[in-house]
Structures are given as structure tokens and as C-alpha cells.
Short mmCIF file of N, CA and C in Angstrom, two decimals:
data_model
loop_
_atom_site.label_atom_id
_atom_site.label_comp_id
_atom_site.label_asym_id
_atom_site.label_seq_id
_atom_site.Cartn_x
_atom_site.Cartn_y
_atom_site.Cartn_z
N MET A 129 32.48 -25.97 25.43
CA MET A 129 32.82 -24.87 26.32
C MET A 129 31.76 -23.77 26.17
N ILE A 130 31.37 -23.19 27.25
CA ILE A 130 30.36 -22.14 27.26
C ILE A 130 31.01 -20.81 26.91
N GLU A 131 30.39 -20.11 25.95
CA GLU A 131 30.87 -18.79 25.59
C GLU A 131 30.47 -17.80 26.67
N ARG A 132 31.41 -17.06 27.21
CA ARG A 132 31.12 -16.16 28.32
C ARG A 132 31.13 -14.68 27.92
N GLY A 133 31.37 -14.38 26.67
CA GLY A 133 31.39 -12.99 26.22
C GLY A 133 29.99 -12.44 26.06
N SER A 134 29.90 -11.15 25.93
CA SER A 134 28.60 -10.53 25.72
C SER A 134 28.26 -10.58 24.23
N ARG A 135 26.97 -10.62 23.96
CA ARG A 135 26.52 -10.59 22.57
C ARG A 135 25.15 -9.95 22.51
N ARG A 136 24.80 -9.46 21.37
CA ARG A 136 23.52 -8.77 21.18
C ARG A 136 22.40 -9.79 21.12
N ILE A 137 21.32 -9.49 21.81
CA ILE A 137 20.13 -10.34 21.78
C ILE A 137 19.23 -9.84 20.67
N ASP A 138 18.85 -10.74 19.75
CA ASP A 138 17.99 -10.37 18.64
C ASP A 138 16.56 -10.86 18.81
N GLU A 139 16.37 -11.91 19.62
CA GLU A 139 15.06 -12.51 19.79
C GLU A 139 14.93 -13.07 21.20
N SER A 140 13.73 -12.97 21.75
CA SER A 140 13.47 -13.47 23.10
C SER A 140 13.62 -14.99 23.15
N ARG A 141 14.24 -15.48 24.19
CA ARG A 141 14.29 -16.93 24.41
C ARG A 141 13.02 -17.41 25.09
N VAL A 142 12.37 -16.52 25.81
CA VAL A 142 11.14 -16.86 26.53
C VAL A 142 9.94 -16.84 25.59
N LEU A 143 9.91 -15.86 24.69
CA LEU A 143 8.82 -15.71 23.72
C LEU A 143 9.40 -15.76 22.31
N PRO A 144 9.65 -16.97 21.79
CA PRO A 144 10.24 -17.09 20.45
C PRO A 144 9.43 -16.32 19.41
N GLY A 145 10.12 -15.64 18.54
CA GLY A 145 9.47 -14.83 17.52
C GLY A 145 9.33 -13.37 17.91
N LEU A 146 9.53 -13.07 19.20
CA LEU A 146 9.47 -11.69 19.67
C LEU A 146 10.84 -11.06 19.47
N GLY A 147 10.93 -10.22 18.47
CA GLY A 147 12.21 -9.59 18.14
C GLY A 147 12.49 -8.36 18.98
N ILE A 148 13.75 -8.09 19.16
CA ILE A 148 14.17 -6.94 19.95
C ILE A 148 13.74 -5.64 19.30
N GLU A 149 13.50 -5.65 17.99
CA GLU A 149 13.07 -4.42 17.30
C GLU A 149 11.71 -3.95 17.78
N ILE A 150 10.92 -4.82 18.39
CA ILE A 150 9.64 -4.42 18.99
C ILE A 150 9.87 -3.96 20.43
N LEU A 151 10.76 -4.62 21.13
CA LEU A 151 10.97 -4.30 22.54
C LEU A 151 11.73 -2.99 22.77
N GLU A 152 12.67 -2.67 21.90
CA GLU A 152 13.47 -1.46 22.10
C GLU A 152 12.60 -0.20 22.19
N PRO A 153 11.65 0.02 21.26
CA PRO A 153 10.80 1.21 21.39
C PRO A 153 9.92 1.17 22.64
N ALA A 154 9.48 -0.01 23.04
CA ALA A 154 8.66 -0.12 24.26
C ALA A 154 9.47 0.26 25.49
N ILE A 155 10.71 -0.17 25.54
CA ILE A 155 11.58 0.18 26.66
C ILE A 155 11.81 1.69 26.69
N GLN A 156 12.05 2.27 25.53
CA GLN A 156 12.25 3.72 25.46
C GLN A 156 11.00 4.46 25.91
N GLN A 157 9.83 4.02 25.44
CA GLN A 157 8.58 4.66 25.84
C GLN A 157 8.34 4.55 27.34
N SER A 158 8.75 3.44 27.93
CA SER A 158 8.51 3.24 29.36
C SER A 158 9.27 4.24 30.22
N ARG A 159 10.29 4.83 29.65
CA ARG A 159 11.05 5.86 30.38
C ARG A 159 10.33 7.20 30.36
N GLU A 160 9.40 7.37 29.41
CA GLU A 160 8.76 8.67 29.21
C GLU A 160 7.26 8.68 29.50
N THR A 161 6.61 7.53 29.45
CA THR A 161 5.16 7.47 29.64
C THR A 161 4.81 6.39 30.65
N ASP A 162 3.54 6.36 31.07
CA ASP A 162 3.17 5.36 32.08
C ASP A 162 3.02 3.98 31.44
N GLN A 163 3.10 2.97 32.29
CA GLN A 163 3.13 1.58 31.85
C GLN A 163 1.87 1.16 31.09
N SER A 164 0.71 1.71 31.46
CA SER A 164 -0.51 1.31 30.76
C SER A 164 -0.49 1.77 29.30
N GLN A 165 0.06 2.95 29.04
CA GLN A 165 0.17 3.41 27.65
C GLN A 165 1.16 2.56 26.87
N VAL A 166 2.25 2.20 27.50
CA VAL A 166 3.23 1.34 26.84
C VAL A 166 2.62 -0.02 26.55
N GLY A 167 1.87 -0.55 27.50
CA GLY A 167 1.20 -1.84 27.31
C GLY A 167 0.22 -1.81 26.15
N ARG A 168 -0.56 -0.74 26.05
CA ARG A 168 -1.51 -0.61 24.93
C ARG A 168 -0.76 -0.54 23.60
N TRP A 169 0.32 0.23 23.56
CA TRP A 169 1.11 0.33 22.34
C TRP A 169 1.68 -1.03 21.95
N LEU A 170 2.22 -1.74 22.94
CA LEU A 170 2.83 -3.04 22.68
C LEU A 170 1.79 -4.04 22.19
N MET A 171 0.62 -4.05 22.80
CA MET A 171 -0.45 -4.95 22.34
C MET A 171 -0.86 -4.61 20.91
N GLY A 172 -0.89 -3.34 20.58
CA GLY A 172 -1.19 -2.93 19.21
C GLY A 172 -0.18 -3.46 18.21
N GLN A 173 1.09 -3.54 18.63
CA GLN A 173 2.13 -4.06 17.75
C GLN A 173 1.90 -5.54 17.47
N PHE A 174 1.43 -6.28 18.47
CA PHE A 174 1.20 -7.71 18.29
C PHE A 174 -0.04 -7.99 17.45
N GLN A 175 -1.02 -7.11 17.53
CA GLN A 175 -2.28 -7.33 16.82
C GLN A 175 -2.21 -6.90 15.36
N GLY A 176 -1.19 -6.22 15.00
CA GLY A 176 -1.05 -5.87 13.59
C GLY A 176 -0.93 -4.45 13.40
#
């Protein structure tokens, strides 16, 4: 039977290993700054 309740997502299904702890700050930043700055910040997170 398929579970239909809501649950917290901890990791991307599309990009395994990409944790929500990286995405949450990027989403917050996207509300306050332009997308290119958010993209640079996000790439910096992946590079170390």
C-alpha cells in the first residue's frame, strides 16, 4: 500500500547525496537576492 501522508524530505531523489540542509539556505537566499548570486553560492557549496 502506498503511504499518502506527508513527510519531511531529507535528500533529493533526483540528485542523490544532495541534502536538504544545502537547499534550505539557497531557497531562503533566493527570496532576498538575485538568482545568479544564489547560483554562485550554491556552486561554492558543492566545490568545498
